[in-house]
CSV table of C-alpha atoms in Angstrom, one decimal:
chain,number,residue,atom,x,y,z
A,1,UNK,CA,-67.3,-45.3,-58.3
A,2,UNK,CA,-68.2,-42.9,-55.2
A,3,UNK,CA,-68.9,-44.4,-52.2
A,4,UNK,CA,-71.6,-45.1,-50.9
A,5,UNK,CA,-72.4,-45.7,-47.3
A,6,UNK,CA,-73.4,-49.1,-45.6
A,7,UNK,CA,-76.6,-47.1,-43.7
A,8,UNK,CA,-76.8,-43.6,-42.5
A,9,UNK,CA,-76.5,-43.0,-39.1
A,10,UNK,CA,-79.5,-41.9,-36.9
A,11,UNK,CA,-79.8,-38.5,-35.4
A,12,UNK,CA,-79.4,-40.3,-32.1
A,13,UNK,CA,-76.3,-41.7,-33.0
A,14,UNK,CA,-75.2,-38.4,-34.9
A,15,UNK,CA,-75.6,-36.7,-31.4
A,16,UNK,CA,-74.0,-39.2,-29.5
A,17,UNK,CA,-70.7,-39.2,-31.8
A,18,UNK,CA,-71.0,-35.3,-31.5
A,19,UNK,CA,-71.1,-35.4,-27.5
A,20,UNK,CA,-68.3,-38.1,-27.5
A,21,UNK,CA,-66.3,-35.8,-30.0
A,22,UNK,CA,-66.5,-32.9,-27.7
A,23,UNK,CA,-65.6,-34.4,-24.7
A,24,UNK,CA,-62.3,-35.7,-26.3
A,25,UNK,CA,-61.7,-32.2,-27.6
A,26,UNK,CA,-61.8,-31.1,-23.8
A,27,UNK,CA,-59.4,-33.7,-22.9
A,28,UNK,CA,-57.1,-32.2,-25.8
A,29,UNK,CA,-57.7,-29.1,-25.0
A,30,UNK,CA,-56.7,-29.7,-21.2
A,31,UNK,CA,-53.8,-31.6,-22.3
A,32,UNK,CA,-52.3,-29.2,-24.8
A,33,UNK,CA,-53.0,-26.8,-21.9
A,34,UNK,CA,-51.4,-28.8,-19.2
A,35,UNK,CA,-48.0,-29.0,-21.9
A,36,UNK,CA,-48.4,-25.5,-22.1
A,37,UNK,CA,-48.3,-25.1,-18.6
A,38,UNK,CA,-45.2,-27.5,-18.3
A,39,UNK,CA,-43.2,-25.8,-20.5
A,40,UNK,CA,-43.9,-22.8,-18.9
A,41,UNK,CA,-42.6,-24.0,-15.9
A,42,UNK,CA,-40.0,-25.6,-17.1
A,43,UNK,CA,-38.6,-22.6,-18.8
A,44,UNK,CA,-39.1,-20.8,-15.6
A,45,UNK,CA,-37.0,-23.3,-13.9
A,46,UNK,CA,-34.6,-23.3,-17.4
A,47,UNK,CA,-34.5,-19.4,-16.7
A,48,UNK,CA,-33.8,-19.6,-13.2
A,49,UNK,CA,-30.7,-22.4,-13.4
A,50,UNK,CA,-29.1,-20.3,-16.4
A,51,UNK,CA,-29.3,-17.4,-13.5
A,52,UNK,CA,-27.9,-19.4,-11.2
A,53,UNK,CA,-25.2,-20.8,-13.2
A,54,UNK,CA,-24.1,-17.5,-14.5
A,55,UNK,CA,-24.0,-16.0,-10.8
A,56,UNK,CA,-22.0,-19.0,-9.8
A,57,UNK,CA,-19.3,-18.4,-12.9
A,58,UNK,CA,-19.5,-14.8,-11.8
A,59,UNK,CA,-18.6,-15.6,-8.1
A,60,UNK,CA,-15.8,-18.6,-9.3
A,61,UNK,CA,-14.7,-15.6,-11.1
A,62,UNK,CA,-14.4,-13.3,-8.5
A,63,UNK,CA,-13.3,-16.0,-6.3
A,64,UNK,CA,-10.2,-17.3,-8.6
A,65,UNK,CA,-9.4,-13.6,-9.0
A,66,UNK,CA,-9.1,-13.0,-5.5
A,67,UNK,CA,-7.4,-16.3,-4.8
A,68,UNK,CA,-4.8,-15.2,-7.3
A,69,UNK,CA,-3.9,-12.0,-6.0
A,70,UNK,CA,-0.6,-11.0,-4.8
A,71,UNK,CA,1.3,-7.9,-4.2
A,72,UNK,CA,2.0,-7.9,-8.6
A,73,UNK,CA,-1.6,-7.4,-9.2
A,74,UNK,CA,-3.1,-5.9,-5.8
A,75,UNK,CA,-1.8,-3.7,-3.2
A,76,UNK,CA,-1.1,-6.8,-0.5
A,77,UNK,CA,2.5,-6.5,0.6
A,78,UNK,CA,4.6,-8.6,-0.8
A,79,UNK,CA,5.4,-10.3,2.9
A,80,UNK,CA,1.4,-11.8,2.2
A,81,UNK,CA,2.5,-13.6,-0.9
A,82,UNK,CA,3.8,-16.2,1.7
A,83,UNK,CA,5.9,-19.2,0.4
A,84,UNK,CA,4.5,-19.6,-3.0
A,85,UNK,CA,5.1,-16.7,-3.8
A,86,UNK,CA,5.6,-15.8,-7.7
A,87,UNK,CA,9.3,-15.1,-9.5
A,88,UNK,CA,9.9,-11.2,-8.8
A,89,UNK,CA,8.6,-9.3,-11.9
A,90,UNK,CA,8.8,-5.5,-12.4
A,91,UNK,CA,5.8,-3.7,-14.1
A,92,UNK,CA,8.2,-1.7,-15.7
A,93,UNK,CA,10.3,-2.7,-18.8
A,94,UNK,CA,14.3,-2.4,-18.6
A,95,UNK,CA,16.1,0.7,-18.8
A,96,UNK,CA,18.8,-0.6,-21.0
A,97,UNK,CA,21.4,0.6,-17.7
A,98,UNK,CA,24.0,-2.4,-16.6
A,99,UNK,CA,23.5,-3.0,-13.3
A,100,UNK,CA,25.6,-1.9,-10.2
A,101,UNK,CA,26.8,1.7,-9.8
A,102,UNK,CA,26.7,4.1,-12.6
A,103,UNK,CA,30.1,5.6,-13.9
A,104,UNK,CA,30.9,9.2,-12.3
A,105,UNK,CA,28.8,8.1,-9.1
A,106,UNK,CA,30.6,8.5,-6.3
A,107,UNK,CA,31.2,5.6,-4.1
A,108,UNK,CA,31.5,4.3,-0.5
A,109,UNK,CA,34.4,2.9,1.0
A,110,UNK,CA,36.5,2.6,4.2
A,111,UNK,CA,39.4,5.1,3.8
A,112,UNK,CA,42.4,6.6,6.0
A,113,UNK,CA,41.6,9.8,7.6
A,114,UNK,CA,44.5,12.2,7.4
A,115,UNK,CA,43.7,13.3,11.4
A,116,UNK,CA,43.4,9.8,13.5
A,117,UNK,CA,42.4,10.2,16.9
A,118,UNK,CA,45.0,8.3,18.4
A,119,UNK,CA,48.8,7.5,16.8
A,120,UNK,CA,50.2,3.9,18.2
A,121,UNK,CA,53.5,3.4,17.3
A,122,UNK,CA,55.3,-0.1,16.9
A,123,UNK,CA,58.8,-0.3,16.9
A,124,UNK,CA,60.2,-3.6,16.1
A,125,UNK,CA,62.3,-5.8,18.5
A,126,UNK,CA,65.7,-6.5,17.0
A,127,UNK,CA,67.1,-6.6,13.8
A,128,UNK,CA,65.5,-9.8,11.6
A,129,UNK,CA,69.0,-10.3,10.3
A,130,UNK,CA,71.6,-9.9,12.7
A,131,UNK,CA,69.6,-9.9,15.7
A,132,UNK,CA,71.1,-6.8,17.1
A,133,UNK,CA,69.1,-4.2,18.9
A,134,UNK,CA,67.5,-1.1,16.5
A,135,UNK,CA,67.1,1.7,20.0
A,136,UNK,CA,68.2,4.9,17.9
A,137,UNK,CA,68.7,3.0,14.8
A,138,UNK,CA,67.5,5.3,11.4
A,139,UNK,CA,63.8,5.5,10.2
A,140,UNK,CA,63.5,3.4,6.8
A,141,UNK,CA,59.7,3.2,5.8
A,142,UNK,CA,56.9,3.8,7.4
A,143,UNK,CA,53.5,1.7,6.8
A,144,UNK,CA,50.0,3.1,8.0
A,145,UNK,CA,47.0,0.8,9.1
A,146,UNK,CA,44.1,2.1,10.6
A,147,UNK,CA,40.8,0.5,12.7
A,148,UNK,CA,37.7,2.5,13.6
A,149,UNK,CA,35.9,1.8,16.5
A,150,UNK,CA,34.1,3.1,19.3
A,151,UNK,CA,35.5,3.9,22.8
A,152,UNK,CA,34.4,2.3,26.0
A,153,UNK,CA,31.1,3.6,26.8
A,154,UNK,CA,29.6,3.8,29.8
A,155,UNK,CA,26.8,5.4,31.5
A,156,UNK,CA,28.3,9.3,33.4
A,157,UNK,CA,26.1,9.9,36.4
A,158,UNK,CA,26.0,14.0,37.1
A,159,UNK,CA,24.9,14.8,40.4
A,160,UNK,CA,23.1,18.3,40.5
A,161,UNK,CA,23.2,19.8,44.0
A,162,UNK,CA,20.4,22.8,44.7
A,163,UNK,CA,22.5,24.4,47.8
A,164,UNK,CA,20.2,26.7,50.0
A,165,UNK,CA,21.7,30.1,51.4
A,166,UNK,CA,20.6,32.1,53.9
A,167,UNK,CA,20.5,35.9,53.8
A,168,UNK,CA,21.8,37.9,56.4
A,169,UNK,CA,18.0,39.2,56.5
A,170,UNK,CA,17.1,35.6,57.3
A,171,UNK,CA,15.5,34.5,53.8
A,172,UNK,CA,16.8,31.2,53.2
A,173,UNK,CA,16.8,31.3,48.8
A,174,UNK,CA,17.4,27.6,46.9
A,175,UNK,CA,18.9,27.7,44.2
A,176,UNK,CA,16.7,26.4,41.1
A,177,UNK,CA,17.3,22.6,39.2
A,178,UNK,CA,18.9,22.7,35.7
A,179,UNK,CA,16.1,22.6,32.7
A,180,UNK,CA,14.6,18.7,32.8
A,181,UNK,CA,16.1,17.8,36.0
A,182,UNK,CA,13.0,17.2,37.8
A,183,UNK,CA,12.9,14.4,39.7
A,184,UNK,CA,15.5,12.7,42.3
A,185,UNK,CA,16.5,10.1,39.3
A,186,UNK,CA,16.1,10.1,36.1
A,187,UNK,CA,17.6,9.4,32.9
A,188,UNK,CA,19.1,11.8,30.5
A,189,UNK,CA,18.1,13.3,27.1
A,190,UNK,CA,20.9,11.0,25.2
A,191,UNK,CA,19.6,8.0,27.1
A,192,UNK,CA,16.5,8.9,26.6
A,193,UNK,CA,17.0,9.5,22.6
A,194,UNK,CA,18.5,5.9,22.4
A,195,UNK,CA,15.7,4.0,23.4
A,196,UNK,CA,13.4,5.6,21.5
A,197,UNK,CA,15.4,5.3,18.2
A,198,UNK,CA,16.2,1.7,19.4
A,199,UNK,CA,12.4,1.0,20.2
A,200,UNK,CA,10.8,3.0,17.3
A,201,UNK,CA,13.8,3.5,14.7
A,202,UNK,CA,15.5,0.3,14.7
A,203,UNK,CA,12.3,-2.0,15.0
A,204,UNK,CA,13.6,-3.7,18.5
A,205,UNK,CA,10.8,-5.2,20.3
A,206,UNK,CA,10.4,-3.5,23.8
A,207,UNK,CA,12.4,-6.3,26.0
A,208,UNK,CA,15.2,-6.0,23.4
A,209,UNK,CA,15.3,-2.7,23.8
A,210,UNK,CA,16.1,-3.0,27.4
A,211,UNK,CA,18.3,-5.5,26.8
A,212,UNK,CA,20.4,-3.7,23.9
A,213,UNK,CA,20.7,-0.8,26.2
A,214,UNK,CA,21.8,-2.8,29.1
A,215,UNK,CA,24.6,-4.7,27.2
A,216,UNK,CA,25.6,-2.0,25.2
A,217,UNK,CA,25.7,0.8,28.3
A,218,UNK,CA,25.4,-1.1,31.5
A,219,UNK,CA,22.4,0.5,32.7
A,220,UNK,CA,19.3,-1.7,33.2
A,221,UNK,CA,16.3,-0.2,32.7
A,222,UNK,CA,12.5,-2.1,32.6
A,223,UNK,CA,10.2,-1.9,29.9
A,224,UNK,CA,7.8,1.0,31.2
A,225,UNK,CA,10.7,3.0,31.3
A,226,UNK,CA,11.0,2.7,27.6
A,227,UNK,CA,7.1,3.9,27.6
A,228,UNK,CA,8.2,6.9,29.6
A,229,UNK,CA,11.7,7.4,27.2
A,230,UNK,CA,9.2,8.0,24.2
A,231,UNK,CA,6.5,9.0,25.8
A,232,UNK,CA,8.9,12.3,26.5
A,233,UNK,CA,10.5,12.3,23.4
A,234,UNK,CA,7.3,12.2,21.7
A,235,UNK,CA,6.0,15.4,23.5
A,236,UNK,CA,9.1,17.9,22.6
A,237,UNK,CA,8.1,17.3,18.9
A,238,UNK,CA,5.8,19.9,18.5
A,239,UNK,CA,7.9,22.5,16.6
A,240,UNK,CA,9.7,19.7,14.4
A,241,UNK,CA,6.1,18.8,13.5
A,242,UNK,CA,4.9,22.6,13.0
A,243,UNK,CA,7.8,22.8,10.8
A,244,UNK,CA,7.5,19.9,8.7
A,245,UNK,CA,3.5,20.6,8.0
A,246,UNK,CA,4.3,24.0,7.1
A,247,UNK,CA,6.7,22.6,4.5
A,248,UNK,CA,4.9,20.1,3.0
A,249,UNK,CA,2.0,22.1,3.0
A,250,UNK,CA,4.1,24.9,0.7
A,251,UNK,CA,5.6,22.1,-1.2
A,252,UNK,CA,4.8,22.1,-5.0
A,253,UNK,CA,4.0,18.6,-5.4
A,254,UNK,CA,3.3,16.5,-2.3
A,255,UNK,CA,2.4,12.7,-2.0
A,256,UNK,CA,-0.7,11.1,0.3
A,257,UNK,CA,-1.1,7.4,1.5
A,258,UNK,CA,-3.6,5.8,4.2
A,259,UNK,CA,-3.3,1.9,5.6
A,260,UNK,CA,-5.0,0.8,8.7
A,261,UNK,CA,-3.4,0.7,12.0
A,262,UNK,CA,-4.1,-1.1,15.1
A,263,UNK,CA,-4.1,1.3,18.6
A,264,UNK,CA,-4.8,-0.6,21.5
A,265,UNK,CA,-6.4,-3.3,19.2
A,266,UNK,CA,-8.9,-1.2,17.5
A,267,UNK,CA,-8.8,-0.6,13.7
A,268,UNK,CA,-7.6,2.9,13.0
A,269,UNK,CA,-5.5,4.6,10.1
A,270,UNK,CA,-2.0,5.9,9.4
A,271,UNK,CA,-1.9,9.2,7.5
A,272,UNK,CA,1.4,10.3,5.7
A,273,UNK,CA,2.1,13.7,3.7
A,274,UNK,CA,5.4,13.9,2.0
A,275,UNK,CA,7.5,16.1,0.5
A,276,UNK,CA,11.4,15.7,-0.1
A,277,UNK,CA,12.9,15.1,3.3
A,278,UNK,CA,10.1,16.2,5.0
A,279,UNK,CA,7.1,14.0,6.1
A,280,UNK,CA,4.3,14.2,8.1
A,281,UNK,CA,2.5,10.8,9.7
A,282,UNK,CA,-0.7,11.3,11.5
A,283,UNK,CA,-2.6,8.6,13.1
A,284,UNK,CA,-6.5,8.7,13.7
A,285,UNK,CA,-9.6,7.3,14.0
A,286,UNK,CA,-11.2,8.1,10.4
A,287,UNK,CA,-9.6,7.4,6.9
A,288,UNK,CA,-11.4,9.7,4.8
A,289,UNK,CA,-11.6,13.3,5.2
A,290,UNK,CA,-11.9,14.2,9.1
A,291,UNK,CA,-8.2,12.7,9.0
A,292,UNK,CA,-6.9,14.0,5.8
A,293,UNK,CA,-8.7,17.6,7.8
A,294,UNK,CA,-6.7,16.8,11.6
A,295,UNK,CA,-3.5,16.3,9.8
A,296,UNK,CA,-3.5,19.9,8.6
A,297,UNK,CA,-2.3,19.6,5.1
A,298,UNK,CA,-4.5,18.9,2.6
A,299,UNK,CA,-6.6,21.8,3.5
A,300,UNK,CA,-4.3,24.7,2.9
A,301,UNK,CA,-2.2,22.5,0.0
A,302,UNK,CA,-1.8,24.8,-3.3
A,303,UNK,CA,0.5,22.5,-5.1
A,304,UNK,CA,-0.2,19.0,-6.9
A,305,UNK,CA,-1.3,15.9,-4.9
A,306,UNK,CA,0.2,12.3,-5.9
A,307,UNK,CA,-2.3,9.6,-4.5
A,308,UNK,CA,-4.0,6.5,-5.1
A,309,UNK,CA,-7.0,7.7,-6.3
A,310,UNK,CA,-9.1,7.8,-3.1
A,311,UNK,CA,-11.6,9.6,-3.1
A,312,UNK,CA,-11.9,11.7,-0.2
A,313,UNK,CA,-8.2,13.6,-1.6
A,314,UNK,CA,-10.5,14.7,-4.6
A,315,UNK,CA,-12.9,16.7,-2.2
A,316,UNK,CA,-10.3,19.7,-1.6
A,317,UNK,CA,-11.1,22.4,-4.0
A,318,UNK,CA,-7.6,24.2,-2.8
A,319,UNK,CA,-5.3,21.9,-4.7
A,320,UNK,CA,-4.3,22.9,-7.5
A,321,UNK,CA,-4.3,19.5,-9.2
A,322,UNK,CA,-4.2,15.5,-8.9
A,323,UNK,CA,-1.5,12.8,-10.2
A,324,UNK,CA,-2.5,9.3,-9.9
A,325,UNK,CA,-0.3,6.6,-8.9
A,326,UNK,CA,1.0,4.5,-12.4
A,327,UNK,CA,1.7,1.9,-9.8
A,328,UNK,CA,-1.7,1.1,-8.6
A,329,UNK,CA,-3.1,1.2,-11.8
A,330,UNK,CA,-0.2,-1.2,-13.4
A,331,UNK,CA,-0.8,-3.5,-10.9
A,332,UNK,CA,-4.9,-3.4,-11.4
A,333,UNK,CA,-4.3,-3.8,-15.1
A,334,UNK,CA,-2.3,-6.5,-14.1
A,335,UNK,CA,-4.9,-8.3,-12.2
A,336,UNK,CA,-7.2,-7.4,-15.1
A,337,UNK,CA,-4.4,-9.6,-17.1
A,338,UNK,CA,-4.1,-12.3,-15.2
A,339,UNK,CA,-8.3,-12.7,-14.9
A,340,UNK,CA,-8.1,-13.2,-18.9
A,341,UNK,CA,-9.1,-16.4,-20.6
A,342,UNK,CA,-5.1,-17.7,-21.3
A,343,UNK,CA,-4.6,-17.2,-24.8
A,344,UNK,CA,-7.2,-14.5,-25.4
A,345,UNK,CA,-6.3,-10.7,-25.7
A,346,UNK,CA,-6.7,-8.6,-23.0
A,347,UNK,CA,-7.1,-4.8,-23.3
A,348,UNK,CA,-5.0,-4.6,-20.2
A,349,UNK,CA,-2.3,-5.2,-21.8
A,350,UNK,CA,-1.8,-2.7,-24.3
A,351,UNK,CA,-2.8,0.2,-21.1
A,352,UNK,CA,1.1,-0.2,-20.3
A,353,UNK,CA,2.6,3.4,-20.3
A,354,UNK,CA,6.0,3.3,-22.5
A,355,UNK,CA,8.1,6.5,-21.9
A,356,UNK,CA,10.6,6.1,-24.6
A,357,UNK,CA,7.4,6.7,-27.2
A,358,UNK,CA,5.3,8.9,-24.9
A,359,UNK,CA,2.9,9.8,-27.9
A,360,UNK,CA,2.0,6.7,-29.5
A,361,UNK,CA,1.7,5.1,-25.3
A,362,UNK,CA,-0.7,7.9,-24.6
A,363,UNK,CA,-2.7,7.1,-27.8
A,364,UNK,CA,-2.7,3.1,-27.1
A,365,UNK,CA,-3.5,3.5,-23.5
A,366,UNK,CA,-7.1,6.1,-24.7
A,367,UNK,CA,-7.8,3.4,-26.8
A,368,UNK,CA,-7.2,0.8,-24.3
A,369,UNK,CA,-9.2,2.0,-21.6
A,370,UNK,CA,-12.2,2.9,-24.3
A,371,UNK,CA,-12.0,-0.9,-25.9
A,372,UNK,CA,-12.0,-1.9,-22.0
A,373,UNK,CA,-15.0,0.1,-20.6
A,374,UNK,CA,-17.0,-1.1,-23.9
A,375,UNK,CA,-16.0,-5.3,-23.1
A,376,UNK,CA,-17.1,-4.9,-19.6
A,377,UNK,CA,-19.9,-3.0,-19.9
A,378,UNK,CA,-22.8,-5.6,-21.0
A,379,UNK,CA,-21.1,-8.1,-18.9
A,380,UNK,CA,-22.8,-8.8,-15.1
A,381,UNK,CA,-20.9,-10.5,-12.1
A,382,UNK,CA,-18.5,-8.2,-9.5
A,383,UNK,CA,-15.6,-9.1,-11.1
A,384,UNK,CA,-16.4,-7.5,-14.4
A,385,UNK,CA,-17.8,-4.7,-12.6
A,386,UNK,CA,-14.7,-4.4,-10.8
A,387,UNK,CA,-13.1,-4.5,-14.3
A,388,UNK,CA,-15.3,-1.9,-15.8
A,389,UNK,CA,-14.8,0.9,-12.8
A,390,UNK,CA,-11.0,0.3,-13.2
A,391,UNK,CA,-11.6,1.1,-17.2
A,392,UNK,CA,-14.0,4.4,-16.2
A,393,UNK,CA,-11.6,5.9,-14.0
A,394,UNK,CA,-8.7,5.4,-16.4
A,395,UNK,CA,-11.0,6.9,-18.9
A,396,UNK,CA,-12.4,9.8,-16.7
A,397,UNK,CA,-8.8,10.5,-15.3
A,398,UNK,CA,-6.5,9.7,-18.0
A,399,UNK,CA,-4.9,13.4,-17.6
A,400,UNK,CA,-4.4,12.5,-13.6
A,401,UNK,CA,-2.8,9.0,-14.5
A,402,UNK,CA,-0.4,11.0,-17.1
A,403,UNK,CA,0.3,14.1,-15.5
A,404,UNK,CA,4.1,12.8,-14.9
A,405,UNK,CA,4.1,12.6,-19.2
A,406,UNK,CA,3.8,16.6,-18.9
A,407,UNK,CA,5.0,17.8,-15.6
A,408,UNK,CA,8.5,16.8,-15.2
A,409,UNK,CA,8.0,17.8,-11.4
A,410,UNK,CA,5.4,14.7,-11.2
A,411,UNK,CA,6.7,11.4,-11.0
A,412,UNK,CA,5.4,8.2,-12.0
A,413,UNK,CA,4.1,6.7,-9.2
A,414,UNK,CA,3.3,7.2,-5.4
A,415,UNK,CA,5.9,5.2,-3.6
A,416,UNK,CA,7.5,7.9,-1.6
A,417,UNK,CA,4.2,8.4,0.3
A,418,UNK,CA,4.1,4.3,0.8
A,419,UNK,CA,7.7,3.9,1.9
A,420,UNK,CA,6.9,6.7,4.9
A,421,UNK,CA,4.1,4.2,5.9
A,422,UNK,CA,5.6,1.1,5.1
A,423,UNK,CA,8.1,2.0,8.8
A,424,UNK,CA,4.8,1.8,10.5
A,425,UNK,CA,3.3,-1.3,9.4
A,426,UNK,CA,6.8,-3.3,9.9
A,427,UNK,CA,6.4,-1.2,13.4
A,428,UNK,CA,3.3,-3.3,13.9
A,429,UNK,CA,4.4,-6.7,13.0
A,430,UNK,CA,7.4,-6.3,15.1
A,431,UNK,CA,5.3,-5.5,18.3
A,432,UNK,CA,2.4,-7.8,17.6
């Protein structure tokens, strides 16, 4: 049966339910847009804690990464690893070679000279068997020892007298003082050589220095006479140092390395160009090119220029081309390694340059650094930022970084330019 209502509502009423219906649909609506506005703001706040969470994981990142460097994956010296520092473990895998020297290399040893300075002679007492005197007795073997050492040294004082004579015309003419004499006292050229070798050769702090030569020569000098020793010493270099630039400079290949310096405890930067036996070490103010400009190299250098990739070395038009350091870059990809999730492959790892397969290595190592630059790319925080610019510049100079696969005159890496700095910096922690 349809239903049927009890009584119909009055208009009044009608109107009334209508009025109380639209005021509830204003509370609704004010409600549904109060949510809204709560869950706007919430996912603002959502939004702005997944930022901050991913900036934090960025920094612990960058933060863990930079905890665990050390001078395998960095260039810090290996005297920063401290005492925790890790096993020893080269970059490079094994030659295959058994250690010590290799057969046909000549060696070292103490051996007789045929033309001994002095002969002693030792004749012996009486005969072990009878006891009767051997004067005149005949020769029956002879048996040769020999001990090197060094004479009695002591220091020569050489007097030099300027006599005066006069002329029967009455000029009274002095005779001139030797080259370098020109004071009342002073010390000599071999003296002088000593304790700067001692000083700046042999690493001796400045009182040792005095002291060595004291003990060893019986003259007791003070430490401002040291100064003054290399002081000297360092102004007759000017021709060694004329030569040497003009040699590396001509050089075919050359190698270039900066570090910072302290001069009278302000920052500066130690410069060395090397070639061979011959190398130049600058000091100034400036690392980049002003420097690289005062040293007097780099702007007349023709030949190819082994380096770490800084960029102020790229900004001579002269050279004829660049080698990277495989080194740094092993030791970047190693950091790169180490920053990996454990377990998960890295592309680091398969950038390693293997010289006994130089074709299939160059092919792995493109497709390394390309499979790099794409992983870091979409992926924020310094560290991976760091990681990507290390993957562009492998990609962008990937002929640089393998110039030693195709230039026999290029080496590997740039460690003859860091072992002429290296003397400088052990300089420093020597003196304080």
């Amino acid at each position: 049966m349809p239903f049927v209502p009890d009584a119909v509502p009055l208009p009044e009423e009608i109107a009334a339910l209508r009025a109380v219906n639209a005021r509830l649909r204003e509370v609704v609506d004010a409600k549904d847009f109060e949510i809204t506005a709560l869950r706007t703001s919430h996912q603002a706040q959502l939004d702005v804690l997944r930022g901050q969470v991913a900036a934090l994981a960025a920094e612990v990142a960058e933060l863990r990464a930079r905890a665990g460097q050390n001078s395998s994956n960095s260039s810090r010296p290996p005297s920063s690893d401290g005492l925790g520092r890790p096993a020893p473990k080269s970059l490079r895998g094994k030659s295959g070679r058994k250690p010590g020297r290799p057969k046909g290399q000549p060696g070292a040893t103490l051996e007789m000279t045929a033309d001994p300075d002095e002969v002693v002679r030792h004749e012996p007492a009486c005969c072990s068997g009878c006891g009767a005197g051997l004067a005149g007795a005949p020769v029956a073997g002879l048996e040769r020892r020999q001990v090197i050492d060094l004479p009695v040294i002591r220091a020569v004082v050489t007097e030099h007298q300027m006599m005066s004579r006069r002329c029967g015309c009455g000029t009274v003419t002095a005779a001139p003082a030797p080259a370098g004499v020109t004071a009342p006292v002073r010390y000599g050229p071999r003296l002088t050589g000593i304790g700067a070798c001692l000083w700046h050769g042999q690493f001796l702090s400045r009182d040792r220095t005095c002291q060595a030569i004291g003990e060893l020569f019986g003259v007791a000098v003070s430490p401002g006479t040291v100064t003054a020793m290399v002081t000297r010493t360092a102004g007759s270099l000017g021709p060694a140092l004329d030569a040497i630039r003009s040699a590396v400079t001509a050089a075919g290949v050359a190698h270039f390395d900066e570090t910072g310096f302290r001069v009278s405890g302000k920052l500066a930067w130690v410069h060395s160009a090397s070639a061979g036996k011959h190398a130049l070490i600058t000091v100034h103010a400036r690392r980049g090119k002003e420097a690289m400009d005062a040293a007097g190299v780099l702007p007349s250098f023709r030949g190819i220029a082994v380096h770490d990739a800084w960029a102020p070395y790229d900004t001579y038009a002269s050279v004829a081309g660049h080698a990277l350091c495989g080194a740094h870059a092993l030791r970047e990809l190693q950091a790169v390694t180490d920053a990996a999730p454990a377990g998960q492959w890295c592309w680091a790892t398969q950038a390693g340059i293997d010289p006994a397969a130089m074709a299939r290595a160059r092919r792995e190592f493109r497709s390394a650094v390309l499979i790099g630059f794409r992983d870091t790319a979409p992926r924020a925080g310094p560290l991976m930022k760091k990681h990507q610019a290390l993957a562009r510049r492998l990609r962008d100079r990937r002929d640089d970084y393998l110039r030693f696969t195709t230039d026999p005159a290029v080496p590997f890496d740039n460690n003859p330019a860091e072992r002429e700095i290296r003397m400088g910096k052990l300089r420093i922690k020597v003196s304080g």
